[in-house]
Amino acid sequence: MVSNTDEILEKGFLSYPIEEGTDLVAEINRLKKEKNAVILAHFYQEGVIQDIADYVGDSLQLARAAASTKADIILFAGVHFMAETAKILSPDKKVIIPDLNAGCSLADSCPTADFAEFVKSHPDHLVISYVNTTAEIKALTDIICTSSNALQIVNSLPKDQKLIFGPDRNLGNYIKSQTGREDMLVWNGACHVHEEFSLEAILDLKKEYPDAKVLVHPECEKPIRLIADVIGSTSALLDFTKEHPELDNFIIATESGIIHQMKKANPDKNFIPAPPKDSTCGCNDCNFMKLITLEKIYNSLKYELPVIEMEEELRVKAEKSITAMLDISNKLGIK
Ligand code: 13P
Ligand code: SF4
């Protein structure tokens, strides 16, 4: 089995020079065919990467695609926990990610030792964790959820079942407000991108576009959720734009990569990225997601590196909580 090289372990990705004039899109498509590989891309990737992917989706859709693919190699154009989820669900496949530095501030806000201690001190609580977590956190979890199914999964559990929800405080508090489960214990983690949106700037935009609908991801803070017309996962927000031909203007309070699919589905509509608090930082772009480039995808596919590696014992423990999510989602008919 090929393992990650010293260069990858040091830098996180391969930086082999690429011959000038290489048609990266054509070469990537050729390599995919030659190696029976698929590219799974999250909605937060650059448009050009979404367009070369075999499957584009949100976390839940991509987990399902990873579990069912017949390909030999899965190249994950997304962040590390997503590639790890693919490896957990498809252990016999080679799973590669073009840059191991593509992490996630939300996953980082839940260190394993602290979460393990928290779980241990509440032995009568069922643990629900958002998919934006490391394999180690998944192994400490009973049921994984994503923003597409978190509400329904919590609602499907007996009202008297005590719950821990981690790691996203905003999604957790949103679920509390929707389910009335005031005693649910919520881990104090967050995503730096979704906590950056400016209420003031969105309200200013609403003055400029009074008919605009505000579409908000549940990882956003409460004041932003309170002015939302729709709160949902990236795929739910995308679906809303497709289902409302009568609307012209949308303010998008989530990572701006999703606008690529919104525009493709509705070329004549106006999608305005919700501005961040610091208007100069461009921080409604996830810097981790944007580490993935066409050049890195090309090298990654060509050399089949960096690979996601995982101890089998950890994989098996983590798999149980993801399988629980997929089973409940299928039973509830969640897309
Ligand atoms: P989705 O579940 O909507 O794909 O969100 C994933 C994510 O990373 C949000 O920041
Ligand atoms: Fe993680 Fe936030 Fe980036 Fe999503 S947008 S991958 S939660 S850092």
Coordinates of C-alpha atoms and ligand atoms in Angstrom, one line a residue:
M1 CA 0.0 0.0 0.0
V2 CA 1.3 3.5 -0.9
S3 CA 1.7 5.7 2.2
N4 CA 2.1 9.4 2.5
T5 CA 5.6 10.6 1.6
D6 CA 7.8 12.8 3.8
E7 CA 7.0 15.8 1.7
I8 CA 3.3 15.3 2.3
L9 CA 3.8 14.7 6.0
E10 CA 5.7 18.0 6.1
K11 CA 3.7 20.2 3.8
G12 CA 0.3 18.4 3.6
F13 CA 0.3 18.2 -0.2
L14 CA 2.3 17.4 -3.3
S15 CA 3.9 20.4 -5.0
Y16 CA 5.5 18.6 -8.0
P17 CA 5.8 21.1 -10.9
I18 CA 3.2 20.8 -13.6
E19 CA 4.3 21.2 -17.2
E20 CA 3.4 24.6 -18.6
G21 CA 0.3 24.6 -20.9
T22 CA -1.2 21.4 -19.3
D23 CA -4.9 21.4 -19.7
L24 CA -5.7 20.5 -16.1
V25 CA -9.4 19.9 -16.7
A26 CA -8.8 17.5 -19.6
E27 CA -5.9 15.8 -17.7
I28 CA -8.0 15.3 -14.6
N29 CA -10.8 13.8 -16.6
R30 CA -8.4 11.4 -18.3
L31 CA -6.8 10.3 -15.0
K32 CA -10.3 9.7 -13.5
K33 CA -11.2 7.3 -16.4
E34 CA -7.8 5.6 -16.4
K35 CA -7.8 5.0 -12.6
N36 CA -11.6 4.4 -12.1
A37 CA -11.6 7.3 -9.7
V38 CA -14.5 9.7 -8.7
I39 CA -14.3 13.2 -7.5
L40 CA -16.7 14.1 -4.7
A41 CA -16.9 17.9 -4.2
H42 CA -18.6 19.9 -1.5
F43 CA -20.8 22.9 -2.5
Y44 CA -18.1 25.2 -0.9
Q45 CA -15.5 24.4 -3.5
E46 CA -14.6 26.8 -6.3
G47 CA -17.0 26.6 -9.3
V48 CA -14.4 25.1 -11.6
I49 CA -13.8 22.2 -9.2
Q50 CA -17.6 21.6 -8.7
D51 CA -17.8 21.4 -12.5
I52 CA -15.2 18.6 -12.8
A53 CA -16.7 16.6 -9.9
D54 CA -18.7 13.4 -10.5
Y55 CA -20.8 14.3 -7.5
V56 CA -21.4 17.7 -5.9
G57 CA -23.4 17.9 -2.7
D58 CA -23.8 18.8 1.0
S59 CA -22.2 16.7 3.7
L60 CA -25.1 14.1 3.9
Q61 CA -25.3 13.7 0.1
L62 CA -21.5 13.2 -0.1
A63 CA -21.5 10.7 2.7
R64 CA -24.1 8.7 0.8
A65 CA -22.2 9.0 -2.4
A66 CA -19.0 7.8 -0.7
A67 CA -20.8 4.8 0.7
S68 CA -22.3 3.7 -2.6
T69 CA -19.6 4.4 -5.2
K70 CA -18.2 1.6 -7.3
A71 CA -15.0 3.5 -8.0
D72 CA -11.5 2.3 -6.8
I73 CA -10.4 5.7 -5.8
I74 CA -12.3 8.6 -4.1
L75 CA -10.8 12.0 -4.5
F76 CA -12.4 14.3 -1.9
A77 CA -12.6 17.9 -2.9
G78 CA -13.6 19.2 0.5
V79 CA -12.2 19.2 4.0
H80 CA -10.4 16.5 6.0
F81 CA -13.4 15.3 8.1
M82 CA -15.4 14.7 4.9
A83 CA -12.6 12.6 3.4
E84 CA -12.3 10.8 6.7
T85 CA -16.1 10.1 6.6
A86 CA -15.6 8.7 3.1
K87 CA -12.8 6.4 4.3
I88 CA -14.9 5.2 7.3
L89 CA -17.8 4.3 5.0
S90 CA -15.6 2.8 2.2
P91 CA -12.6 1.2 3.9
D92 CA -11.6 -0.8 0.9
K93 CA -11.3 2.2 -1.4
K94 CA -8.3 4.4 -1.7
V95 CA -9.5 7.9 -0.4
I96 CA -7.3 10.8 -1.3
I97 CA -7.6 14.5 -0.4
P98 CA -5.5 17.0 -2.4
D99 CA -4.3 19.0 0.7
L100 CA -4.2 17.5 4.2
N101 CA -4.2 21.1 5.6
A102 CA -7.9 21.5 4.6
G103 CA -9.2 21.3 8.1
C104 CA -12.3 22.8 9.8
S105 CA -12.4 25.3 12.6
L106 CA -15.6 23.7 13.9
A107 CA -14.0 20.2 14.1
D108 CA -11.0 21.9 15.8
S109 CA -13.3 23.4 18.4
C110 CA -13.9 19.9 19.8
P111 CA -10.7 18.4 21.2
T112 CA -11.0 14.6 21.8
A113 CA -9.8 14.5 25.4
D114 CA -12.1 17.3 26.5
F115 CA -15.1 15.8 24.7
A116 CA -14.4 12.3 26.1
E117 CA -14.3 13.8 29.6
F118 CA -17.6 15.6 29.0
V119 CA -19.3 12.4 27.6
K120 CA -17.9 10.4 30.5
S121 CA -19.4 12.8 33.1
H122 CA -22.9 12.4 31.6
P123 CA -23.3 8.6 31.2
D124 CA -27.1 8.7 30.9
H125 CA -26.9 11.0 27.8
L126 CA -27.1 10.0 24.2
V127 CA -24.4 11.7 22.2
I128 CA -25.4 13.4 18.9
S129 CA -22.5 15.0 16.9
Y130 CA -22.5 17.0 13.8
V131 CA -20.6 15.4 11.0
N132 CA -18.0 18.3 11.2
T133 CA -15.9 16.3 13.7
T134 CA -12.8 14.1 13.6
A135 CA -13.1 10.3 13.5
E136 CA -12.1 10.2 17.2
I137 CA -15.2 12.3 18.1
K138 CA -17.4 10.2 15.9
A139 CA -16.1 7.2 17.8
L140 CA -17.4 8.8 21.0
T141 CA -20.8 9.5 19.4
D142 CA -24.0 7.5 19.2
I143 CA -25.6 9.2 16.2
I144 CA -24.0 11.6 13.7
C145 CA -26.1 14.2 12.0
T146 CA -25.7 16.9 9.4
S147 CA -27.4 20.2 8.9
S148 CA -29.8 18.3 6.5
N149 CA -31.1 15.9 9.1
A150 CA -30.2 17.2 12.6
L151 CA -33.7 18.5 13.5
Q152 CA -35.5 15.3 12.3
I153 CA -33.0 13.1 14.1
V154 CA -33.4 14.9 17.4
N155 CA -37.2 14.9 16.9
S156 CA -37.2 11.1 16.3
L157 CA -35.7 10.4 19.8
P158 CA -37.9 9.9 22.9
K159 CA -38.7 13.3 24.6
D160 CA -37.3 12.0 27.9
Q161 CA -34.0 10.8 26.4
K162 CA -31.2 13.1 27.7
L163 CA -29.0 14.4 25.0
I164 CA -25.5 15.9 24.4
F165 CA -25.2 17.8 21.1
G166 CA -21.8 18.7 19.8
P167 CA -19.8 20.5 18.6
D168 CA -21.7 23.5 17.0
R169 CA -23.3 25.8 19.5
N170 CA -25.3 27.6 16.9
L171 CA -26.8 24.6 15.3
G172 CA -27.4 23.1 18.8
N173 CA -29.2 26.2 20.0
Y174 CA -31.2 26.3 16.9
I175 CA -32.3 22.7 17.4
K176 CA -33.2 23.5 21.0
S177 CA -35.4 26.4 19.9
Q178 CA -37.2 24.2 17.3
T179 CA -37.7 21.1 19.5
G180 CA -38.2 22.7 22.9
R181 CA -35.5 20.3 24.3
E182 CA -34.3 22.9 26.7
D183 CA -32.2 20.4 28.7
M184 CA -30.1 19.3 25.7
L185 CA -26.4 19.9 26.6
V186 CA -24.7 21.8 23.8
W187 CA -20.9 21.8 23.2
N188 CA -19.4 25.3 22.9
G189 CA -17.9 25.0 19.4
A190 CA -18.4 27.1 16.3
C191 CA -17.4 27.7 12.6
H192 CA -15.4 30.8 12.0
V193 CA -17.0 31.4 8.6
H194 CA -20.6 31.2 9.8
E195 CA -20.0 33.4 12.8
E196 CA -18.6 36.2 10.7
F197 CA -21.8 37.5 9.0
S198 CA -22.8 41.1 9.9
L199 CA -26.4 41.7 11.0
E200 CA -26.0 45.4 10.3
A201 CA -24.7 44.8 6.7
I202 CA -27.5 42.3 5.9
L203 CA -30.1 44.8 7.2
D204 CA -28.6 47.5 5.0
L205 CA -28.8 45.1 2.0
K206 CA -32.5 44.5 2.8
K207 CA -33.1 48.2 2.5
E208 CA -31.5 48.1 -0.9
Y209 CA -33.4 45.0 -2.0
P210 CA -36.6 45.0 0.1
D211 CA -38.0 41.9 -1.7
A212 CA -34.8 39.8 -1.2
K213 CA -35.1 36.6 0.9
V214 CA -32.4 36.0 3.4
L215 CA -31.2 32.4 3.3
V216 CA -29.3 31.3 6.4
H217 CA -27.2 28.2 7.4
P218 CA -28.0 27.1 10.9
E219 CA -24.3 27.4 11.9
C220 CA -24.9 31.2 11.9
E221 CA -25.4 33.1 15.1
K222 CA -28.9 33.8 16.6
P223 CA -29.3 37.4 15.4
I224 CA -28.7 36.3 11.8
R225 CA -31.1 33.3 12.2
L226 CA -33.8 35.6 13.6
I227 CA -33.9 37.7 10.4
A228 CA -33.8 34.6 8.1
D229 CA -36.6 33.8 5.7
V230 CA -35.2 30.3 5.4
I231 CA -32.9 28.3 7.6
G232 CA -31.4 25.2 6.2
S233 CA -28.5 23.1 5.0
T234 CA -26.7 24.1 1.9
S235 CA -28.8 21.7 -0.2
A236 CA -32.0 23.0 1.4
L237 CA -31.1 26.6 0.6
L238 CA -30.3 25.6 -3.0
D239 CA -33.6 23.8 -3.3
F240 CA -35.5 26.9 -2.0
T241 CA -34.0 29.0 -4.8
K242 CA -35.1 26.4 -7.4
E243 CA -38.6 26.1 -5.9
H244 CA -39.4 29.8 -6.1
P245 CA -39.4 31.1 -9.7
E246 CA -41.3 34.2 -8.6
L247 CA -38.4 35.5 -6.5
D248 CA -35.6 37.5 -8.0
N249 CA -33.2 38.5 -5.1
F250 CA -31.5 36.3 -2.5
I251 CA -29.1 37.2 0.3
I252 CA -26.9 34.1 1.0
A253 CA -25.7 33.7 4.6
T254 CA -23.4 30.7 4.2
E255 CA -20.1 30.0 2.4
S256 CA -20.2 31.7 -1.0
G257 CA -19.3 28.6 -3.0
I258 CA -23.0 27.5 -3.0
I259 CA -23.8 30.5 -5.2
H260 CA -22.2 28.7 -8.1
Q261 CA -25.0 26.0 -8.1
M262 CA -27.7 28.6 -7.4
K263 CA -26.6 30.6 -10.4
K264 CA -26.4 27.5 -12.6
A265 CA -29.9 26.6 -11.7
N266 CA -31.3 30.2 -11.9
P267 CA -29.1 32.1 -14.3
D268 CA -31.3 35.2 -14.3
K269 CA -31.6 35.6 -10.5
N270 CA -29.5 37.8 -8.2
F271 CA -27.6 36.1 -5.4
I272 CA -25.9 38.4 -3.0
P273 CA -23.3 37.0 -0.6
A274 CA -24.1 38.2 3.0
P275 CA -21.2 40.5 4.0
P276 CA -18.9 39.6 6.9
K277 CA -18.3 41.9 9.9
D278 CA -14.9 42.8 8.5
S279 CA -15.7 44.0 4.9
T280 CA -12.1 43.6 3.8
C281 CA -11.4 40.0 4.9
G282 CA -13.4 38.0 2.4
C283 CA -14.1 35.6 5.3
N284 CA -17.4 34.3 4.1
D285 CA -15.1 32.1 2.0
C286 CA -13.9 29.0 4.0
N287 CA -10.1 29.3 3.8
F288 CA -9.9 25.5 4.4
M289 CA -12.2 24.6 1.5
K290 CA -10.4 27.0 -0.8
L291 CA -7.0 25.2 -0.2
I292 CA -8.2 22.7 -2.8
T293 CA -7.1 23.8 -6.3
L294 CA -7.1 22.3 -9.8
E295 CA -3.3 21.9 -9.6
K296 CA -3.4 20.0 -6.3
I297 CA -6.3 17.8 -7.6
Y298 CA -4.2 17.0 -10.7
N299 CA -1.1 16.0 -8.7
S300 CA -3.2 14.1 -6.1
L301 CA -4.9 12.0 -8.8
K302 CA -1.7 11.4 -10.7
Y303 CA 0.3 10.2 -7.7
E304 CA -2.7 8.9 -5.6
L305 CA -1.6 10.9 -2.6
P306 CA -2.2 12.2 0.1
V307 CA -4.1 9.2 1.3
I308 CA -6.4 9.1 4.3
E309 CA -5.2 6.4 6.7
M310 CA -7.0 5.2 9.8
E311 CA -6.6 2.5 12.4
E312 CA -9.3 -0.2 11.8
E313 CA -10.4 -0.1 15.5
L314 CA -11.1 3.6 15.3
R315 CA -12.8 3.3 11.9
V316 CA -15.2 0.6 13.2
K317 CA -16.1 2.7 16.2
A318 CA -16.7 5.8 14.1
E319 CA -18.7 3.9 11.5
K320 CA -21.4 2.9 14.0
S321 CA -22.5 6.5 14.6
I322 CA -22.5 7.3 10.9
T323 CA -24.4 4.2 10.0
A324 CA -27.0 5.1 12.7
M325 CA -27.4 8.5 11.0
L326 CA -27.8 6.9 7.5
D327 CA -30.3 4.4 8.8
I328 CA -32.5 7.0 10.6
S329 CA -32.3 9.3 7.6
N330 CA -33.4 6.6 5.2
K331 CA -36.2 5.6 7.6
L332 CA -37.4 9.2 7.8
G333 CA -37.2 9.6 4.0
I334 CA -34.6 12.5 4.2
K335 CA -33.1 13.3 0.8
Ligands
13P1 P1 -23.6 21.1 5.0 O1 -24.1 20.0 5.9 O2 -24.7 22.0 4.7 O3 -23.0 20.5 3.8 O4 -22.5 22.0 5.8 C1 -21.2 21.5 5.9 C2 -20.4 22.6 6.4 O5 -19.2 22.5 6.5 C3 -21.0 23.8 6.8 O6 -20.0 24.7 7.1
SF4_2 FE1 -15.6 23.9 8.7 FE2 -16.8 26.2 8.7 FE3 -15.3 25.5 6.7 FE4 -17.7 24.3 7.0 S1 -17.3 26.5 6.5 S2 -15.7 23.4 6.6 S3 -17.8 24.3 9.3 S4 -14.6 25.9 8.8

